[in-house]
Amino acid sequence: MEANSNSAVPLCTPYKLGRFELTHRIVFPALTRNRSQNNTPQPHVTEYYSQRATNGGLVISEAAAASDISKECPNLPGIWNEEQVEAWKPVVKGVHEKGGVFFCQIWHSGRLSVPTISALFFSGLGWSTRPDDQVYEKPTPLPLKSDKIPCIVNDFRIAARNAIKAGFDGIEINASSGGYLIDEFMNDQIHGRTDEYDESIEDRCRLALEIVEAMANEIGADKIGIKLSPFDGKKDSNSEALATYMANELSKRGVLYLHVMEPRETANRSLLPIRKAFKGTLIASGGYGKSDGDKAIEENYADLISFGRMFLANPDLPKRFEVNAPLNKYNRSTFYTNDPIIGYTDYPSLEVAS
C-alpha cells in the first residue's frame, strides 16, 4: 500500500499489516534496555511500552530469550517459562489499552550467551572475568553440535507459543548481526561449519528457515516477522545474494513482514533487491530521520520505518512527526543501565514538555 501523495506527512498515513489496521508507518523497534531483573519484566517495563504505544501503531518488544540457555545476562527478558509469560501479560495489556499492535522479538544470543547457562550446548561462550584484575576476556566459542540444533528450533517454537499465550499479536525472529545464533549460521564470515548447515547460501540459511517453519506451524506465518541486518557489522561476502535468497524463501512461507537494518553511513538504497524479492511488508531501519523516512514511504521504498533511539527519547514520536514538533535528545549513557526511571520512563511527552 503506497502512501497517499496528498498527505503532508507520508509517515503518518495508514497501512494494512496483514489483519492489523495501522494508523501510521512509524514502528517502535526492539531495543535492548536491560531493565528486566531475573529475566522477567517488571512493572516499569509496562509503563515504558505503554508510553510508546499509539492507536494503530506497531510496537516490537526488546529481544526475549527463547530459553534459559540463550539469555545473555540476568537483566534481559525471557519468554521460556510460565512466570515470564505471566509477567509479560500486563505489559501487553498496557500496549493494547492504547490501541497498539504488539509483537515479541525472540532471539538466541549465540556466542554472547552466559557460559554457566550455556554449558549444555556451548563451551566458553560469552564474557568471563578474572577476579584478580577484573580484565574481561572473551573465550573462543565452540560450534553448536548438529544433534542439538533440533532442540534450539524447538525452543523457538515454544517461545512463539508462549508469546501468543502472553497476549502478543505476533513475534519477530531476531536474525540480525551482533554475534547472535541465527546470523552466525547465515554469515559466511563467521560460519565455519562442515555439516548440512555449511557452505552454500541454502545450507547457511537452513537453520533460520527451520525456525520460521516451526514457529509458523505453531502460531501461523501471518503472525511472524523476521529481522535481518545483512549489510551491517561483519558482513557476509555476498550480502545482497544472502538477503534476496532469504526474502524469496520467506515470501514462499507467507511470513508477514521482513525488517531489515541498513547501514547508517550509506545512502546506496540497499533494500531495492529485497523489496523486489519479498512479497510481504518491508520495514526499513537504520538511522532514519523524519525527512528520509517520509521520502522512503512516498517512493514506496519501504512500507514502514522503524525509529530506535529517536523513539526511545520521544515516547510520542508519531505525534511529534505529525505536528512537526521538536524532539527530545536521547541520553546514550542510560541506554543499558538498570534504573527503572532515569533514561527509561522519564522522557517527556509533548503535553508534559509544554
mmCIF file of C-alpha atoms in Angstrom:
data_model
loop_
_atom_site.group_PDB
_atom_site.id
_atom_site.type_symbol
_atom_site.label_atom_id
_atom_site.label_comp_id
_atom_site.label_asym_id
_atom_site.label_seq_id
_atom_site.Cartn_x
_atom_site.Cartn_y
_atom_site.Cartn_z
ATOM 1 C CA MET A 1 0.000 0.000 0.000
ATOM 2 C CA GLU A 2 1.599 3.250 -1.112
ATOM 3 C CA ALA A 3 1.352 6.415 0.952
ATOM 4 C CA ASN A 4 -1.273 8.974 -0.035
ATOM 5 C CA SER A 5 0.582 11.529 -2.136
ATOM 6 C CA ASN A 6 -1.732 14.264 -0.841
ATOM 7 C CA SER A 7 -0.641 13.695 2.754
ATOM 8 C CA ALA A 8 1.718 16.288 4.218
ATOM 9 C CA VAL A 9 3.348 13.567 6.335
ATOM 10 C CA PRO A 10 3.740 10.228 4.490
ATOM 11 C CA LEU A 11 4.904 8.546 7.710
ATOM 12 C CA CYS A 12 1.533 9.373 9.255
ATOM 13 C CA THR A 13 -0.559 7.626 6.585
ATOM 14 C CA PRO A 14 -2.449 4.380 7.348
ATOM 15 C CA TYR A 15 -1.227 0.941 6.355
ATOM 16 C CA LYS A 16 -2.726 -2.546 6.469
ATOM 17 C CA LEU A 17 -0.267 -5.007 8.004
ATOM 18 C CA GLY A 18 -1.948 -8.350 7.406
ATOM 19 C CA ARG A 19 -5.017 -8.298 9.636
ATOM 20 C CA PHE A 20 -3.816 -5.213 11.512
ATOM 21 C CA GLU A 21 -5.005 -1.728 10.564
ATOM 22 C CA LEU A 22 -2.124 0.625 11.320
ATOM 23 C CA THR A 23 -2.811 4.346 11.524
ATOM 24 C CA HIS A 24 0.778 5.348 10.724
ATOM 25 C CA ARG A 25 4.046 3.919 9.365
ATOM 26 C CA ILE A 26 6.270 4.649 12.403
ATOM 27 C CA VAL A 27 7.461 1.499 14.190
ATOM 28 C CA PHE A 28 8.948 1.267 17.669
ATOM 29 C CA PRO A 29 11.575 -1.495 17.226
ATOM 30 C CA ALA A 30 13.238 -3.902 19.622
ATOM 31 C CA LEU A 31 15.809 -2.103 21.765
ATOM 32 C CA THR A 32 17.839 -3.778 24.490
ATOM 33 C CA ARG A 33 17.163 -1.834 27.711
ATOM 34 C CA ASN A 34 18.496 -4.136 30.467
ATOM 35 C CA ARG A 35 15.643 -3.497 32.920
ATOM 36 C CA SER A 36 14.072 -6.957 33.337
ATOM 37 C CA GLN A 37 15.521 -8.297 36.570
ATOM 38 C CA ASN A 38 15.931 -12.080 36.745
ATOM 39 C CA ASN A 39 14.963 -12.256 33.071
ATOM 40 C CA THR A 40 11.414 -11.243 33.989
ATOM 41 C CA PRO A 41 9.623 -7.988 33.014
ATOM 42 C CA GLN A 42 8.895 -5.691 35.957
ATOM 43 C CA PRO A 43 6.092 -3.068 36.412
ATOM 44 C CA HIS A 44 8.275 -0.280 34.990
ATOM 45 C CA VAL A 45 8.503 -2.251 31.739
ATOM 46 C CA THR A 46 4.721 -1.962 31.427
ATOM 47 C CA GLU A 47 4.921 1.816 31.737
ATOM 48 C CA TYR A 48 7.784 2.060 29.246
ATOM 49 C CA TYR A 49 5.968 0.250 26.438
ATOM 50 C CA SER A 50 2.606 1.849 27.199
ATOM 51 C CA GLN A 51 4.202 5.284 26.858
ATOM 52 C CA ARG A 52 5.338 4.408 23.328
ATOM 53 C CA ALA A 53 2.133 2.730 22.201
ATOM 54 C CA THR A 54 -0.308 4.548 19.938
ATOM 55 C CA ASN A 55 -3.660 3.646 18.496
ATOM 56 C CA GLY A 56 -2.839 1.601 15.405
ATOM 57 C CA GLY A 57 0.927 1.733 15.951
ATOM 58 C CA LEU A 58 3.300 -1.242 15.738
ATOM 59 C CA VAL A 59 5.474 -1.874 18.799
ATOM 60 C CA ILE A 60 8.139 -4.603 18.933
ATOM 61 C CA SER A 61 9.459 -5.748 22.299
ATOM 62 C CA GLU A 62 13.120 -5.918 23.156
ATOM 63 C CA ALA A 63 14.608 -9.323 22.421
ATOM 64 C CA ALA A 64 13.261 -12.032 24.716
ATOM 65 C CA ALA A 65 15.389 -15.156 25.118
ATOM 66 C CA ALA A 66 13.910 -18.324 23.662
ATOM 67 C CA SER A 67 15.243 -20.482 26.501
ATOM 68 C CA ASP A 68 17.359 -20.351 29.623
ATOM 69 C CA ILE A 69 20.405 -21.375 27.590
ATOM 70 C CA SER A 70 20.041 -18.353 25.300
ATOM 71 C CA LYS A 71 19.883 -15.494 27.757
ATOM 72 C CA GLU A 72 22.743 -13.025 27.570
ATOM 73 C CA CYS A 73 22.502 -11.529 31.059
ATOM 74 C CA PRO A 74 20.133 -11.545 34.067
ATOM 75 C CA ASN A 75 18.504 -8.206 33.149
ATOM 76 C CA LEU A 76 17.315 -9.161 29.672
ATOM 77 C CA PRO A 77 13.801 -10.638 29.446
ATOM 78 C CA GLY A 78 12.909 -14.195 28.548
ATOM 79 C CA ILE A 79 9.801 -15.928 27.235
ATOM 80 C CA TRP A 80 10.643 -19.547 28.067
ATOM 81 C CA ASN A 81 8.688 -20.156 31.299
ATOM 82 C CA GLU A 82 5.281 -19.579 32.827
ATOM 83 C CA GLU A 83 6.463 -16.890 35.240
ATOM 84 C CA GLN A 84 7.727 -14.822 32.319
ATOM 85 C CA VAL A 85 4.503 -15.370 30.377
ATOM 86 C CA GLU A 86 2.525 -14.037 33.342
ATOM 87 C CA ALA A 87 4.903 -11.083 33.739
ATOM 88 C CA TRP A 88 4.514 -10.138 30.062
ATOM 89 C CA LYS A 89 0.707 -10.113 30.273
ATOM 90 C CA PRO A 90 0.336 -6.668 31.947
ATOM 91 C CA VAL A 91 2.966 -5.263 29.545
ATOM 92 C CA VAL A 92 0.940 -6.473 26.576
ATOM 93 C CA LYS A 93 -2.287 -5.246 28.169
ATOM 94 C CA GLY A 94 -0.805 -1.764 28.554
ATOM 95 C CA VAL A 95 0.032 -1.580 24.849
ATOM 96 C CA HIS A 96 -3.355 -2.967 23.811
ATOM 97 C CA GLU A 97 -5.201 -0.480 26.032
ATOM 98 C CA LYS A 98 -3.584 2.282 23.954
ATOM 99 C CA GLY A 99 -4.728 0.548 20.756
ATOM 100 C CA GLY A 100 -1.257 -0.647 19.804
ATOM 101 C CA VAL A 101 -0.179 -3.773 17.934
ATOM 102 C CA PHE A 102 2.497 -5.620 19.923
ATOM 103 C CA PHE A 103 4.992 -8.168 18.591
ATOM 104 C CA CYS A 104 7.509 -10.014 20.757
ATOM 105 C CA GLN A 105 11.034 -10.234 19.378
ATOM 106 C CA ILE A 106 12.589 -13.633 20.135
ATOM 107 C CA TRP A 107 16.263 -14.480 19.945
ATOM 108 C CA HIS A 108 19.085 -16.809 20.825
ATOM 109 C CA SER A 109 22.162 -14.791 21.746
ATOM 110 C CA GLY A 110 24.615 -17.375 20.417
ATOM 111 C CA ARG A 111 28.224 -16.642 21.296
ATOM 112 C CA LEU A 112 27.102 -13.891 23.678
ATOM 113 C CA SER A 113 25.376 -16.384 25.968
ATOM 114 C CA VAL A 114 26.403 -16.641 29.615
ATOM 115 C CA PRO A 115 28.898 -19.530 29.976
ATOM 116 C CA THR A 116 27.341 -21.215 33.011
ATOM 117 C CA ILE A 117 23.905 -21.250 31.415
ATOM 118 C CA SER A 118 25.141 -22.386 28.023
ATOM 119 C CA ALA A 119 27.106 -25.413 29.166
ATOM 120 C CA LEU A 120 24.649 -27.849 27.579
ATOM 121 C CA PHE A 121 25.264 -26.605 24.039
ATOM 122 C CA PHE A 122 28.323 -24.380 24.137
ATOM 123 C CA SER A 123 31.677 -24.234 25.863
ATOM 124 C CA GLY A 124 33.092 -20.904 26.943
ATOM 125 C CA LEU A 125 30.639 -18.601 25.217
ATOM 126 C CA GLY A 126 30.213 -15.051 26.433
ATOM 127 C CA TRP A 127 32.337 -12.908 28.704
ATOM 128 C CA SER A 128 34.166 -14.144 31.785
ATOM 129 C CA THR A 129 36.032 -12.179 34.434
ATOM 130 C CA ARG A 130 39.402 -12.817 36.020
ATOM 131 C CA PRO A 131 38.889 -11.963 39.721
ATOM 132 C CA ASP A 132 42.467 -10.745 40.228
ATOM 133 C CA ASP A 133 42.434 -7.740 37.891
ATOM 134 C CA GLN A 134 38.833 -7.669 36.603
ATOM 135 C CA VAL A 135 40.022 -7.781 32.992
ATOM 136 C CA TYR A 136 37.331 -9.106 30.685
ATOM 137 C CA GLU A 137 38.153 -11.978 28.365
ATOM 138 C CA LYS A 138 36.099 -13.390 25.547
ATOM 139 C CA PRO A 139 36.809 -17.114 25.152
ATOM 140 C CA THR A 140 36.726 -18.748 21.733
ATOM 141 C CA PRO A 141 33.274 -20.274 21.206
ATOM 142 C CA LEU A 142 32.900 -23.885 20.128
ATOM 143 C CA PRO A 143 30.437 -24.900 17.392
ATOM 144 C CA LEU A 144 26.931 -25.980 18.227
ATOM 145 C CA LYS A 145 26.688 -29.747 17.698
ATOM 146 C CA SER A 146 24.352 -30.834 14.914
ATOM 147 C CA ASP A 147 22.332 -33.130 17.149
ATOM 148 C CA LYS A 148 21.483 -30.191 19.440
ATOM 149 C CA ILE A 149 20.073 -27.999 16.659
ATOM 150 C CA PRO A 150 16.543 -29.527 16.823
ATOM 151 C CA CYS A 151 16.462 -28.509 20.489
ATOM 152 C CA ILE A 152 17.185 -24.900 19.515
ATOM 153 C CA VAL A 153 14.448 -24.968 16.869
ATOM 154 C CA ASN A 154 12.016 -26.375 19.413
ATOM 155 C CA ASP A 155 12.948 -23.651 21.903
ATOM 156 C CA PHE A 156 11.904 -21.030 19.343
ATOM 157 C CA ARG A 157 8.651 -22.886 18.684
ATOM 158 C CA ILE A 158 7.758 -22.985 22.382
ATOM 159 C CA ALA A 159 8.762 -19.339 22.793
ATOM 160 C CA ALA A 160 6.365 -18.381 19.980
ATOM 161 C CA ARG A 161 3.567 -20.291 21.677
ATOM 162 C CA ASN A 162 4.366 -18.578 24.976
ATOM 163 C CA ALA A 163 4.329 -15.156 23.340
ATOM 164 C CA ILE A 164 0.834 -15.706 21.967
ATOM 165 C CA LYS A 165 -0.210 -17.072 25.374
ATOM 166 C CA ALA A 166 1.038 -13.818 26.939
ATOM 167 C CA GLY A 167 -1.220 -11.889 24.568
ATOM 168 C CA PHE A 168 1.243 -10.675 21.949
ATOM 169 C CA ASP A 169 -0.199 -10.186 18.466
ATOM 170 C CA GLY A 170 2.769 -11.900 16.859
ATOM 171 C CA ILE A 171 6.516 -12.459 17.061
ATOM 172 C CA GLU A 172 9.651 -11.159 15.370
ATOM 173 C CA ILE A 173 12.600 -13.532 14.970
ATOM 174 C CA ASN A 174 15.896 -11.791 15.648
ATOM 175 C CA ALA A 175 18.216 -12.986 12.879
ATOM 176 C CA SER A 176 20.273 -9.794 12.827
ATOM 177 C CA SER A 177 24.028 -9.469 13.275
ATOM 178 C CA GLY A 178 25.927 -8.977 16.502
ATOM 179 C CA GLY A 179 27.103 -12.497 17.246
ATOM 180 C CA TYR A 180 23.580 -13.885 17.624
ATOM 181 C CA LEU A 181 22.992 -17.515 16.786
ATOM 182 C CA ILE A 182 20.921 -17.372 13.596
ATOM 183 C CA ASP A 183 23.210 -14.818 11.958
ATOM 184 C CA GLU A 184 26.223 -16.926 12.953
ATOM 185 C CA PHE A 185 24.818 -19.714 10.793
ATOM 186 C CA MET A 186 23.932 -17.462 7.822
ATOM 187 C CA ASN A 187 27.048 -15.306 7.597
ATOM 188 C CA ASP A 188 29.946 -16.957 5.760
ATOM 189 C CA GLN A 189 32.470 -14.685 7.512
ATOM 190 C CA ILE A 190 31.702 -16.181 10.939
ATOM 191 C CA HIS A 191 30.188 -19.503 9.931
ATOM 192 C CA GLY A 192 32.813 -22.259 9.721
ATOM 193 C CA ARG A 193 30.538 -25.319 9.878
ATOM 194 C CA THR A 194 31.196 -28.567 7.998
ATOM 195 C CA ASP A 195 27.801 -30.284 8.154
ATOM 196 C CA GLU A 196 24.420 -29.875 6.441
ATOM 197 C CA TYR A 197 24.446 -26.222 7.539
ATOM 198 C CA ASP A 198 27.746 -25.379 5.878
ATOM 199 C CA GLU A 199 28.944 -23.564 2.769
ATOM 200 C CA SER A 200 26.121 -22.760 0.314
ATOM 201 C CA ILE A 201 23.633 -19.964 0.916
ATOM 202 C CA GLU A 202 20.867 -22.564 1.029
ATOM 203 C CA ASP A 203 22.648 -24.548 3.742
ATOM 204 C CA ARG A 204 23.637 -21.493 5.759
ATOM 205 C CA CYS A 205 20.029 -20.253 5.784
ATOM 206 C CA ARG A 206 18.695 -23.687 6.723
ATOM 207 C CA LEU A 207 18.517 -23.017 10.486
ATOM 208 C CA ALA A 208 16.711 -19.705 10.052
ATOM 209 C CA LEU A 209 14.103 -21.289 7.798
ATOM 210 C CA GLU A 210 13.689 -24.322 10.056
ATOM 211 C CA ILE A 211 12.921 -21.913 12.910
ATOM 212 C CA VAL A 212 10.471 -19.958 10.747
ATOM 213 C CA GLU A 213 8.667 -23.144 9.734
ATOM 214 C CA ALA A 214 8.484 -24.469 13.302
ATOM 215 C CA MET A 215 7.059 -21.194 14.579
ATOM 216 C CA ALA A 216 4.653 -20.898 11.644
ATOM 217 C CA ASN A 217 3.340 -24.395 12.348
ATOM 218 C CA GLU A 218 2.790 -23.358 15.959
ATOM 219 C CA ILE A 219 1.187 -19.901 15.599
ATOM 220 C CA GLY A 220 0.742 -19.208 11.858
ATOM 221 C CA ALA A 221 3.033 -17.433 9.400
ATOM 222 C CA ASP A 222 0.694 -14.419 9.424
ATOM 223 C CA LYS A 223 1.890 -13.686 12.969
ATOM 224 C CA ILE A 224 5.608 -13.857 12.164
ATOM 225 C CA GLY A 225 8.125 -11.204 11.213
ATOM 226 C CA ILE A 226 11.900 -11.564 11.000
ATOM 227 C CA LYS A 227 14.710 -9.047 11.373
ATOM 228 C CA LEU A 228 17.874 -9.211 9.253
ATOM 229 C CA SER A 229 20.914 -6.959 9.044
ATOM 230 C CA PRO A 230 22.874 -8.384 6.101
ATOM 231 C CA PHE A 231 24.641 -5.094 5.334
ATOM 232 C CA ASP A 232 25.652 -4.235 8.899
ATOM 233 C CA GLY A 233 28.529 -5.335 11.110
ATOM 234 C CA LYS A 234 30.753 -8.167 9.849
ATOM 235 C CA LYS A 235 29.044 -8.674 6.518
ATOM 236 C CA ASP A 236 28.647 -11.835 4.502
ATOM 237 C CA SER A 237 30.875 -11.954 1.405
ATOM 238 C CA ASN A 238 27.752 -11.595 -0.757
ATOM 239 C CA SER A 239 25.232 -9.792 1.421
ATOM 240 C CA GLU A 240 22.826 -8.992 -1.391
ATOM 241 C CA ALA A 241 22.588 -12.605 -2.559
ATOM 242 C CA LEU A 242 22.068 -13.801 1.017
ATOM 243 C CA ALA A 243 19.369 -11.204 1.695
ATOM 244 C CA THR A 244 17.460 -11.778 -1.542
ATOM 245 C CA TYR A 245 17.571 -15.554 -1.065
ATOM 246 C CA MET A 246 16.070 -15.141 2.407
ATOM 247 C CA ALA A 247 13.480 -12.671 1.073
ATOM 248 C CA ASN A 248 12.347 -15.143 -1.579
ATOM 249 C CA GLU A 249 12.201 -18.062 0.851
ATOM 250 C CA LEU A 250 10.308 -16.043 3.450
ATOM 251 C CA SER A 251 7.799 -14.999 0.796
ATOM 252 C CA LYS A 252 7.185 -18.662 -0.081
ATOM 253 C CA ARG A 253 6.423 -19.335 3.578
ATOM 254 C CA GLY A 254 3.967 -16.443 3.897
ATOM 255 C CA VAL A 255 5.871 -14.518 6.567
ATOM 256 C CA LEU A 256 4.059 -11.298 7.479
ATOM 257 C CA TYR A 257 6.966 -8.873 7.402
ATOM 258 C CA LEU A 258 10.691 -8.529 6.869
ATOM 259 C CA HIS A 259 12.505 -5.947 8.993
ATOM 260 C CA VAL A 260 15.905 -5.001 7.536
ATOM 261 C CA MET A 261 18.636 -2.898 9.084
ATOM 262 C CA GLU A 262 20.526 -0.669 6.640
ATOM 263 C CA PRO A 263 23.974 0.776 7.385
ATOM 264 C CA ARG A 264 23.585 4.263 8.841
ATOM 265 C CA GLU A 265 26.564 5.569 6.873
ATOM 266 C CA THR A 266 25.294 4.766 3.390
ATOM 267 C CA ALA A 267 22.596 6.012 1.057
ATOM 268 C CA ASN A 268 23.011 3.328 -1.589
ATOM 269 C CA ARG A 269 19.394 2.108 -1.440
ATOM 270 C CA SER A 270 20.500 -1.352 -0.367
ATOM 271 C CA LEU A 271 16.940 -2.599 0.141
ATOM 272 C CA LEU A 272 15.865 -2.382 -3.506
ATOM 273 C CA PRO A 273 16.688 -6.031 -4.390
ATOM 274 C CA ILE A 274 14.993 -7.191 -1.176
ATOM 275 C CA ARG A 275 11.954 -5.041 -1.946
ATOM 276 C CA LYS A 276 11.595 -6.785 -5.305
ATOM 277 C CA ALA A 277 12.061 -10.261 -3.843
ATOM 278 C CA PHE A 278 9.843 -10.058 -0.763
ATOM 279 C CA LYS A 279 6.065 -10.085 -1.210
ATOM 280 C CA GLY A 280 5.095 -9.142 2.339
ATOM 281 C CA THR A 281 5.535 -5.938 4.329
ATOM 282 C CA LEU A 282 9.035 -4.435 4.349
ATOM 283 C CA ILE A 283 10.202 -2.456 7.385
ATOM 284 C CA ALA A 284 13.338 -0.356 6.915
ATOM 285 C CA SER A 285 15.632 0.601 9.772
ATOM 286 C CA GLY A 286 18.966 2.313 10.179
ATOM 287 C CA GLY A 287 19.386 5.902 11.313
ATOM 288 C CA TYR A 288 16.306 7.292 9.583
ATOM 289 C CA GLY A 289 15.035 10.775 10.381
ATOM 290 C CA LYS A 290 11.639 12.215 9.575
ATOM 291 C CA SER A 291 12.547 13.620 6.144
ATOM 292 C CA ASP A 292 14.223 10.496 4.748
ATOM 293 C CA GLY A 293 11.555 8.332 6.380
ATOM 294 C CA ASP A 294 8.869 10.352 4.621
ATOM 295 C CA LYS A 295 10.772 10.015 1.347
ATOM 296 C CA ALA A 296 11.122 6.234 1.731
ATOM 297 C CA ILE A 297 7.371 5.881 2.233
ATOM 298 C CA GLU A 298 6.471 8.329 -0.507
ATOM 299 C CA GLU A 299 8.672 6.496 -3.037
ATOM 300 C CA ASN A 300 7.423 3.053 -1.894
ATOM 301 C CA TYR A 301 10.975 2.081 -0.950
ATOM 302 C CA ALA A 302 9.582 0.509 2.241
ATOM 303 C CA ASP A 303 6.157 0.120 3.822
ATOM 304 C CA LEU A 304 7.093 1.023 7.387
ATOM 305 C CA ILE A 305 10.093 2.690 9.038
ATOM 306 C CA SER A 306 11.418 1.865 12.495
ATOM 307 C CA PHE A 307 12.988 4.562 14.655
ATOM 308 C CA GLY A 308 15.082 3.289 17.564
ATOM 309 C CA ARG A 309 16.913 5.908 19.618
ATOM 310 C CA MET A 310 14.621 8.662 18.359
ATOM 311 C CA PHE A 311 11.500 6.811 19.553
ATOM 312 C CA LEU A 312 13.230 5.842 22.801
ATOM 313 C CA ALA A 313 13.694 9.533 23.661
ATOM 314 C CA ASN A 314 10.321 10.641 22.289
ATOM 315 C CA PRO A 315 7.510 8.393 23.544
ATOM 316 C CA ASP A 316 5.027 10.336 21.413
ATOM 317 C CA LEU A 317 7.162 10.337 18.266
ATOM 318 C CA PRO A 318 4.259 9.810 15.810
ATOM 319 C CA LYS A 319 2.509 12.885 17.216
ATOM 320 C CA ARG A 320 5.705 14.923 17.071
ATOM 321 C CA PHE A 321 6.201 13.957 13.435
ATOM 322 C CA GLU A 322 2.589 14.785 12.643
ATOM 323 C CA VAL A 323 2.791 18.324 14.064
ATOM 324 C CA ASN A 324 6.491 18.831 13.262
ATOM 325 C CA ALA A 325 7.342 19.352 16.932
ATOM 326 C CA PRO A 326 10.920 19.500 18.267
ATOM 327 C CA LEU A 327 12.442 16.265 19.542
ATOM 328 C CA ASN A 328 13.968 15.311 22.877
ATOM 329 C CA LYS A 329 17.630 14.298 22.704
ATOM 330 C CA TYR A 330 18.469 10.803 23.840
ATOM 331 C CA ASN A 331 20.953 10.137 26.638
ATOM 332 C CA ARG A 332 23.228 7.353 25.450
ATOM 333 C CA SER A 333 24.726 6.796 28.922
ATOM 334 C CA THR A 334 21.363 5.499 30.199
ATOM 335 C CA PHE A 335 20.619 3.048 27.365
ATOM 336 C CA TYR A 336 21.739 -0.078 29.242
ATOM 337 C CA THR A 337 21.614 0.866 32.910
ATOM 338 C CA ASN A 338 19.216 -0.865 35.312
ATOM 339 C CA ASP A 339 17.455 2.278 36.568
ATOM 340 C CA PRO A 340 13.662 1.839 36.234
ATOM 341 C CA ILE A 341 13.063 5.552 35.626
ATOM 342 C CA ILE A 342 16.093 7.572 34.504
ATOM 343 C CA GLY A 343 16.584 7.270 30.771
ATOM 344 C CA TYR A 344 13.681 4.837 30.631
ATOM 345 C CA THR A 345 10.278 6.263 31.570
ATOM 346 C CA ASP A 346 11.248 9.896 32.276
ATOM 347 C CA TYR A 347 11.477 11.223 28.698
ATOM 348 C CA PRO A 348 8.726 13.877 28.464
ATOM 349 C CA SER A 349 5.827 13.841 26.044
ATOM 350 C CA LEU A 350 4.616 16.995 24.325
ATOM 351 C CA GLU A 351 1.939 17.521 26.973
ATOM 352 C CA VAL A 352 4.480 17.278 29.796
ATOM 353 C CA ALA A 353 7.093 19.265 27.916
ATOM 354 C CA SER A 354 4.704 22.126 27.306
#
